[in-house]
Short mmCIF file of C-alpha atoms and ligand atoms in Angstrom, two decimals:
data_model
loop_
_atom_site.label_atom_id
_atom_site.label_comp_id
_atom_site.label_asym_id
_atom_site.label_seq_id
_atom_site.Cartn_x
_atom_site.Cartn_y
_atom_site.Cartn_z
CA UNK A 27 72.43 103.96 92.05
CA UNK A 28 72.69 101.64 95.03
CA UNK A 29 75.90 101.55 97.04
CA UNK A 30 76.97 104.97 95.76
CA UNK A 31 78.59 107.17 98.38
CA UNK A 32 79.36 110.20 96.24
CA UNK A 33 78.31 111.39 92.81
CA UNK A 34 79.67 114.58 91.27
CA UNK A 35 78.15 115.87 88.05
CA UNK A 36 79.51 118.71 85.96
CA UNK A 37 81.19 120.19 89.02
CA UNK A 38 82.87 123.57 88.47
CA UNK A 39 84.37 126.29 90.60
CA UNK A 40 85.77 129.57 89.38
CA UNK A 41 87.48 132.25 91.43
CA UNK A 42 87.48 135.40 89.33
CA UNK A 43 89.35 134.28 86.23
CA UNK A 44 90.81 131.14 87.81
CA UNK A 45 89.03 127.95 86.87
CA UNK A 46 89.94 125.89 89.95
CA UNK A 47 87.64 123.02 88.98
CA UNK A 48 86.74 122.83 85.31
CA UNK A 49 84.05 120.17 85.05
CA UNK A 50 84.37 117.04 87.17
CA UNK A 51 82.16 113.95 86.89
CA UNK A 52 82.86 111.21 89.38
CA UNK A 53 81.21 108.34 91.20
CA UNK A 54 82.66 106.85 94.38
CA UNK A 55 81.21 103.63 95.79
CA UNK A 56 80.36 102.89 99.40
CA UNK A 57 83.36 101.61 101.34
CA UNK A 58 85.97 102.60 98.75
CA UNK A 59 89.38 103.96 99.60
CA UNK A 60 89.42 106.55 96.85
CA UNK A 61 92.34 108.92 96.18
CA UNK A 62 92.43 112.21 94.36
CA UNK A 63 95.97 112.53 93.03
CA UNK A 64 97.47 115.50 91.24
CA UNK A 65 100.06 118.27 91.42
CA UNK A 66 99.61 121.34 93.58
CA UNK A 67 96.92 123.65 92.20
CA UNK A 68 95.11 120.96 90.18
CA UNK A 69 91.81 121.45 92.06
CA UNK A 70 91.80 118.54 94.53
CA UNK A 71 91.16 120.57 97.67
CA UNK A 72 88.47 122.61 95.97
CA UNK A 73 86.61 119.44 94.96
CA UNK A 74 86.91 118.10 98.51
CA UNK A 75 85.60 121.39 99.95
CA UNK A 76 82.61 121.27 97.62
CA UNK A 77 81.84 117.70 98.75
CA UNK A 78 82.10 118.83 102.38
CA UNK A 79 79.96 121.92 101.76
CA UNK A 80 82.60 124.52 102.69
CA UNK A 81 82.52 125.83 99.13
CA UNK A 82 79.50 126.30 96.83
CA UNK A 83 80.00 125.07 93.24
CA UNK A 84 79.80 127.56 90.38
CA UNK A 85 77.98 124.82 88.46
CA UNK A 86 77.14 121.15 88.82
CA UNK A 87 75.87 119.00 91.63
CA UNK A 88 77.00 116.94 94.61
CA UNK A 89 75.10 113.84 95.70
CA UNK A 90 75.83 111.90 98.88
CA UNK A 91 74.28 108.44 99.24
CA UNK A 92 71.81 109.24 96.49
CA UNK A 93 70.68 112.54 98.04
CA UNK A 94 71.42 115.86 96.35
CA UNK A 95 73.23 118.07 98.88
CA UNK A 96 74.64 120.80 96.63
CA UNK A 97 72.93 123.62 98.54
CA UNK A 98 73.13 122.10 102.02
CA UNK A 99 75.39 123.37 104.82
CA UNK A 100 78.36 121.22 105.96
CA UNK A 101 76.63 120.07 109.16
CA UNK A 102 73.69 118.77 107.11
CA UNK A 103 76.00 116.37 105.24
CA UNK A 104 77.04 112.98 106.53
CA UNK A 105 80.77 113.65 105.99
CA UNK A 106 83.74 114.61 108.12
CA UNK A 107 86.95 116.28 106.97
CA UNK A 108 90.45 115.62 108.34
CA UNK A 109 92.91 118.39 107.58
CA UNK A 110 96.68 118.27 107.46
CA UNK A 111 97.11 120.64 110.42
CA UNK A 112 94.95 118.43 112.71
CA UNK A 113 93.21 121.50 114.25
CA UNK A 114 93.10 120.02 117.77
CA UNK A 115 92.06 122.19 120.73
CA UNK A 116 95.30 122.64 122.73
CA UNK A 117 93.64 123.27 126.11
CA UNK A 118 91.48 120.14 125.95
CA UNK A 119 92.54 116.59 126.76
CA UNK A 120 92.72 114.06 123.92
CA UNK A 121 89.49 112.45 125.11
CA UNK A 122 87.72 115.81 125.18
CA UNK A 123 89.04 116.62 121.73
CA UNK A 124 87.69 113.35 120.36
CA UNK A 125 84.34 113.70 122.16
CA UNK A 126 83.85 117.36 121.24
CA UNK A 127 81.73 116.77 118.14
CA UNK A 128 79.43 114.48 120.13
CA UNK A 129 79.00 117.16 122.78
CA UNK A 130 77.99 119.65 120.12
CA UNK A 131 75.43 117.11 118.95
CA UNK A 132 74.13 116.76 122.52
CA UNK A 133 75.12 113.13 122.98
CA UNK A 134 74.92 112.19 126.69
CA UNK A 135 78.16 112.45 128.68
CA UNK A 136 78.49 108.76 129.51
CA UNK A 137 78.02 107.72 125.90
CA UNK A 138 80.47 110.38 124.73
CA UNK A 139 83.16 108.91 126.90
CA UNK A 140 82.50 105.32 125.80
CA UNK A 141 82.58 106.30 122.13
CA UNK A 142 85.65 108.51 122.48
CA UNK A 143 87.55 105.65 124.12
CA UNK A 144 86.43 103.23 121.43
CA UNK A 145 87.59 105.63 118.72
CA UNK A 146 90.95 106.09 120.44
CA UNK A 147 91.31 102.30 120.57
CA UNK A 148 90.58 102.11 116.84
CA UNK A 149 93.58 104.33 116.13
CA UNK A 150 95.71 102.53 118.75
CA UNK A 151 95.87 105.40 121.25
CA UNK A 152 94.12 103.72 124.18
CA UNK A 153 95.41 104.97 127.52
CA UNK A 154 96.48 108.41 126.20
CA UNK A 155 93.06 110.05 126.56
CA UNK A 156 94.05 112.21 129.53
CA UNK A 157 96.99 113.85 127.81
CA UNK A 158 96.91 117.14 125.96
CA UNK A 159 97.84 117.54 122.27
CA UNK A 160 101.23 119.11 123.11
CA UNK A 161 102.20 115.91 124.92
CA UNK A 162 101.83 113.76 121.80
CA UNK A 163 104.05 113.20 118.78
CA UNK A 164 103.05 114.39 115.31
CA UNK A 165 101.94 110.91 114.30
CA UNK A 166 99.87 110.52 117.46
CA UNK A 167 98.20 113.90 116.92
CA UNK A 168 97.31 112.81 113.42
CA UNK A 169 95.66 109.72 114.87
CA UNK A 170 93.69 111.86 117.32
CA UNK A 171 92.38 113.85 114.38
CA UNK A 172 91.35 110.56 112.79
CA UNK A 173 89.67 109.34 116.01
CA UNK A 174 87.78 112.61 116.19
CA UNK A 175 86.50 111.96 112.68
CA UNK A 176 85.60 108.32 113.34
CA UNK A 177 83.73 108.98 116.59
CA UNK A 178 80.85 110.63 114.74
CA UNK A 179 80.52 107.57 112.48
CA UNK A 180 80.22 109.58 109.28
CA UNK A 181 79.37 107.78 106.08
CA UNK A 182 82.25 109.48 104.26
CA UNK A 183 85.61 110.67 105.52
CA UNK A 184 87.41 113.35 103.52
CA UNK A 185 91.17 113.55 104.11
CA UNK A 186 93.17 116.44 102.65
CA UNK A 187 96.88 115.51 102.56
CA UNK A 188 96.57 114.23 106.14
CA UNK A 189 100.08 112.77 106.23
CA UNK A 190 101.82 115.69 104.57
CA UNK A 191 103.34 117.06 107.78
CA UNK A 192 104.91 113.75 108.83
CA UNK A 193 108.44 112.61 108.04
CA UNK A 194 108.93 109.80 105.52
CA UNK A 195 109.23 106.83 107.92
CA UNK A 196 106.20 107.85 109.95
CA UNK A 197 104.25 108.63 106.81
CA UNK A 198 104.87 105.14 105.44
CA UNK A 199 103.79 103.61 108.73
CA UNK A 200 100.64 105.76 108.86
CA UNK A 201 99.80 104.79 105.26
CA UNK A 202 99.61 101.15 106.29
CA UNK A 203 97.64 101.95 109.46
CA UNK A 204 95.20 104.29 107.76
CA UNK A 205 94.43 101.67 105.16
CA UNK A 206 93.91 99.03 107.89
CA UNK A 207 91.60 101.34 109.85
CA UNK A 208 89.57 102.09 106.74
CA UNK A 209 89.16 98.38 106.03
CA UNK A 210 88.10 97.78 109.60
CA UNK A 211 85.51 100.59 109.89
CA UNK A 212 84.27 100.24 106.30
CA UNK A 213 83.73 104.00 105.88
CA UNK A 214 84.26 105.54 102.44
CA UNK A 215 87.59 107.42 102.45
CA UNK A 216 88.33 110.17 99.95
CA UNK A 217 92.03 110.84 100.27
CA UNK A 218 93.74 113.82 98.65
CA UNK A 219 97.45 113.59 97.94
CA UNK A 220 100.08 114.90 95.52
CA UNK A 221 102.24 111.83 96.26
CA UNK A 222 101.81 109.20 93.57
CA UNK A 223 103.43 106.45 95.61
CA UNK A 224 101.04 107.13 98.49
CA UNK A 225 98.05 106.95 96.14
CA UNK A 226 99.30 103.75 94.47
CA UNK A 227 99.90 101.91 97.75
CA UNK A 228 96.71 102.87 99.58
CA UNK A 229 93.85 103.20 97.14
CA UNK A 230 91.16 100.98 95.70
CA UNK A 231 90.83 103.55 92.92
CA UNK A 232 92.53 106.81 91.98
CA UNK A 233 91.42 109.91 90.09
CA UNK A 234 94.33 111.78 88.51
CA UNK A 235 93.76 115.55 88.48
CA UNK A 236 95.34 118.02 86.09
CA UNK A 237 94.35 121.68 85.72
CA UNK A 238 90.95 121.30 87.34
CA UNK A 239 90.00 118.18 85.41
CA UNK A 240 90.22 114.45 85.93
CA UNK A 241 92.41 112.81 83.30
CA UNK A 242 91.92 109.22 84.42
CA UNK A 243 90.04 107.17 87.00
CA UNK A 244 91.16 103.62 87.69
CA UNK A 245 92.74 101.09 90.00
CA UNK A 246 96.39 101.69 90.89
CA UNK A 247 97.45 98.99 88.40
CA UNK A 248 95.33 100.50 85.61
CA UNK A 249 96.70 103.98 86.24
CA UNK A 250 100.29 102.76 86.39
CA UNK A 251 100.23 100.20 83.60
CA UNK A 252 97.70 101.81 81.25
CA UNK A 253 98.07 105.58 81.59
CA UNK A 254 95.27 107.23 79.62
CA UNK A 255 97.14 110.43 78.79
CA UNK A 256 100.74 111.63 78.48
CA UNK A 257 100.20 113.66 81.67
CA UNK A 258 99.19 110.58 83.67
CA UNK A 259 102.11 108.62 82.24
CA UNK A 260 104.47 111.35 83.40
CA UNK A 261 102.95 112.17 86.77
CA UNK A 262 102.51 108.59 87.98
CA UNK A 263 105.84 106.83 87.95
CA UNK A 264 108.82 107.96 85.90
CA UNK A 265 108.00 109.58 82.60
CA UNK A 266 109.30 107.28 79.87
CA UNK A 267 107.69 108.20 76.61
CA UNK A 268 108.62 107.36 73.05
CA UNK A 269 106.96 109.33 70.27
CA UNK A 270 107.36 110.60 66.73
CA UNK A 271 110.30 109.27 64.73
CA UNK A 272 111.75 107.44 67.73
CA UNK A 273 108.53 105.47 68.20
CA UNK A 274 108.45 104.59 64.52
CA UNK A 275 112.02 103.31 64.64
CA UNK A 276 111.98 101.57 68.03
CA UNK A 277 108.38 100.41 68.49
CA UNK A 278 107.77 100.08 64.76
CA UNK A 279 104.60 102.16 64.69
CA UNK A 280 103.58 105.80 65.05
CA UNK A 281 102.07 107.20 68.27
CA UNK A 282 103.15 107.86 71.82
CA UNK A 283 104.22 104.94 74.02
CA UNK A 284 104.94 104.64 77.72
CA UNK A 285 107.44 102.05 79.00
CA UNK A 286 107.93 101.66 82.75
CA UNK A 287 111.64 101.77 83.69
CA UNK A 288 111.59 98.43 85.54
CA UNK A 289 110.36 96.66 82.38
CA UNK A 290 113.51 97.54 80.44
CA UNK A 291 116.49 95.19 80.56
CA UNK A 292 120.00 96.54 80.12
CA UNK A 293 122.54 94.52 78.15
CA UNK A 294 126.09 95.59 78.69
CA UNK A 295 127.05 94.07 75.38
CA UNK A 296 124.78 95.51 72.66
CA UNK A 297 125.78 92.78 70.18
CA UNK A 298 123.81 90.31 72.34
CA UNK A 299 120.61 92.03 71.20
CA UNK A 300 120.62 89.75 68.19
CA UNK A 301 120.72 86.73 70.52
CA UNK A 302 118.14 84.07 71.25
CA UNK A 303 116.14 86.10 73.79
CA UNK A 304 115.23 88.72 71.19
CA UNK A 305 112.32 87.05 69.44
CA UNK A 306 109.41 88.81 67.76
CA UNK A 307 107.89 89.42 71.21
CA UNK A 308 110.66 91.83 72.16
CA UNK A 309 111.66 95.32 71.13
CA UNK A 310 115.27 96.38 71.26
CA UNK A 311 117.26 99.57 71.04
CA UNK A 312 120.84 100.67 71.35
CA UNK A 313 122.15 103.76 73.03
CA UNK A 314 124.69 105.47 75.24
CA UNK A 315 124.44 105.69 79.02
CA UNK A 316 124.21 109.38 79.90
CA UNK A 317 123.78 108.97 83.66
CA UNK A 318 123.95 106.24 86.29
CA UNK A 319 122.15 106.86 89.59
CA UNK A 320 122.80 104.49 92.48
CA UNK A 321 119.59 104.05 94.54
CA UNK A 322 120.79 101.45 97.06
CA UNK A 323 118.48 98.56 96.22
CA UNK A 324 118.44 99.44 92.52
CA UNK A 325 120.19 101.55 89.90
CA UNK A 326 118.69 104.01 87.46
CA UNK A 327 120.20 104.37 83.99
CA UNK A 328 119.42 107.30 81.72
CA UNK A 329 120.07 106.16 78.17
CA UNK A 330 120.27 108.34 75.06
CA UNK A 331 118.91 106.21 72.22
CA UNK A 332 120.60 106.06 68.83
CA UNK A 333 117.09 106.44 67.41
CA UNK A 334 116.68 109.71 69.32
CA UNK A 335 115.01 110.36 72.66
CA UNK A 336 115.98 109.18 76.10
CA UNK A 337 114.77 106.24 78.20
CA UNK A 338 115.15 105.56 81.90
CA UNK A 339 115.75 101.96 82.94
CA UNK A 340 115.84 100.65 86.50
CA UNK A 341 117.62 97.45 87.47
CA UNK A 342 117.64 95.72 90.84
CA UNK A 343 121.16 95.54 92.28
CA UNK A 344 121.31 91.77 92.40
CA UNK A 345 124.97 91.23 91.64
CA UNK A 346 126.24 94.63 90.58
CA UNK A 347 128.29 96.77 92.94
CA UNK A 348 128.60 100.55 92.87
CA UNK A 349 132.11 100.12 91.41
CA UNK A 350 130.71 98.21 88.41
CA UNK A 351 128.16 100.91 87.89
CA UNK A 352 130.73 103.63 87.34
CA UNK A 353 131.98 101.74 84.29
CA UNK A 354 128.54 102.08 82.68
CA UNK A 355 128.73 105.86 82.34
CA UNK A 356 129.27 106.73 78.68
CA UNK A 357 129.12 103.05 77.67
CA UNK A 358 127.35 101.74 74.58
CA UNK A 359 124.61 99.35 75.69
CA UNK A 360 121.54 97.52 74.46
CA UNK A 361 118.00 97.78 75.80
CA UNK A 362 115.28 95.19 75.52
CA UNK A 363 111.65 94.96 76.68
CA UNK A 364 108.65 92.81 75.96
CA UNK A 365 106.40 94.41 73.36
CA UNK A 366 103.39 94.36 75.64
CA UNK A 367 105.20 96.75 77.99
CA UNK A 368 105.27 99.53 75.42
CA UNK A 369 101.78 100.87 76.11
CA UNK A 370 100.13 103.15 73.59
CA UNK A 371 99.16 106.42 75.29
CA UNK A 372 96.26 108.34 73.73
CA UNK A 373 96.84 112.04 73.18
CA UNK A 374 95.57 114.50 75.80
CA UNK A 375 91.75 114.83 75.82
P1 ADP B 415 95.15 121.51 95.01
O1 ADP B 415 94.43 121.14 96.26
O2 ADP B 415 95.11 120.45 93.96
O3 ADP B 415 96.54 121.98 95.27
P2 ADP B 415 93.32 123.76 94.95
O4 ADP B 415 91.97 123.16 94.81
O5 ADP B 415 93.71 124.22 96.29
O6 ADP B 415 94.39 122.76 94.34
O7 ADP B 415 93.44 125.01 93.97
C1 ADP B 415 93.11 124.96 92.59
C2 ADP B 415 93.28 126.34 91.99
O8 ADP B 415 92.30 127.25 92.53
C3 ADP B 415 94.62 126.98 92.26
O9 ADP B 415 95.00 127.70 91.13
C4 ADP B 415 94.34 127.89 93.43
O10 ADP B 415 95.23 128.96 93.45
C5 ADP B 415 92.93 128.34 93.14
N1 ADP B 415 92.18 128.64 94.38
C6 ADP B 415 91.84 127.75 95.34
N2 ADP B 415 91.13 128.34 96.32
C7 ADP B 415 91.02 129.65 95.99
C8 ADP B 415 90.39 130.81 96.59
N3 ADP B 415 89.74 130.70 97.76
N4 ADP B 415 90.48 131.97 95.94
C9 ADP B 415 91.13 132.06 94.76
N5 ADP B 415 91.73 131.03 94.13
C10 ADP B 415 91.69 129.84 94.73
MG1 MG B 416 95.22 121.04 98.22
#
């Protein structure tokens, strides 16, 4: 298929009795920012290592740009991997670190320098080429690792939790920068993370991993708004599921339903549920507030439903103050949401 950067077919990897990757089929297009999202131990790194060639699959195949590479060594594949620990050479300057791969490939000295400087400019580190890794901050070292990857102009860049060692503020800043750099260079990025927010904000598409399998592949909006399995509904965003008897009473039909917390409106006076805003397009429920969590810009309410089960609702703090919020604890309230926001979740595959 044209424009295909990566195709995985029936990919498996077992270590003794551990099935690290239990059958993965996936196609990633040229130029995509693609994330592999899942909890620790779900097989993301193992898949990445099989794409890079560091690990041989127990079964299945890896294709890069239409060429089968399953049995090829890492250096025979047009990919580069960026690891979380940067793996910079401490005794070399930043420029030498970035140019190192070109030296190994026997690129002439003058060209090495030009390309290393261009790569450092791409990650906004121009002027720091003469320093050594110890003289840079964590975020700057991460950018050097990225420059070192970009300098070889690989077709695909594999990134394994590259921001995991950074503190929250820096991580958020690097998320924006990384995405901008990817757009600018147009290289396919395969980005591994266990952080759902990171995956949602950065990716063109996401694959959600669970126990060595992919449970869903889709755009961030598809994954968030139309979770394909109960696991995806719970792992991405706050788990808010109605099922069994509760679903029958509240949604009016059997099955499992996911409702995102920000779609649920809280009514301090439950008798208002019968009011004009509650047409046939809306579902309603009554319950008791079990917990109120002040989040600064918003508040999270955990509500025990009279129909059974518990829902989380999040409201922006437009007019409420933290003093008001205390009065909600233990209060009887009403909940209302548009019917289209109760999304039917198929059972696990
Ligand atoms: P993730 O990157 O999603 O955290 P991994 O791919 O690292 O997951 O691991 C998936 C599973 O395979 C885990 O249960 C892990 O313990 C196991 N595993 C990974 N690498 C090895 C190895 N070299 N030897 C034995 N088990 C491994
Ligand atoms: Mg991992």
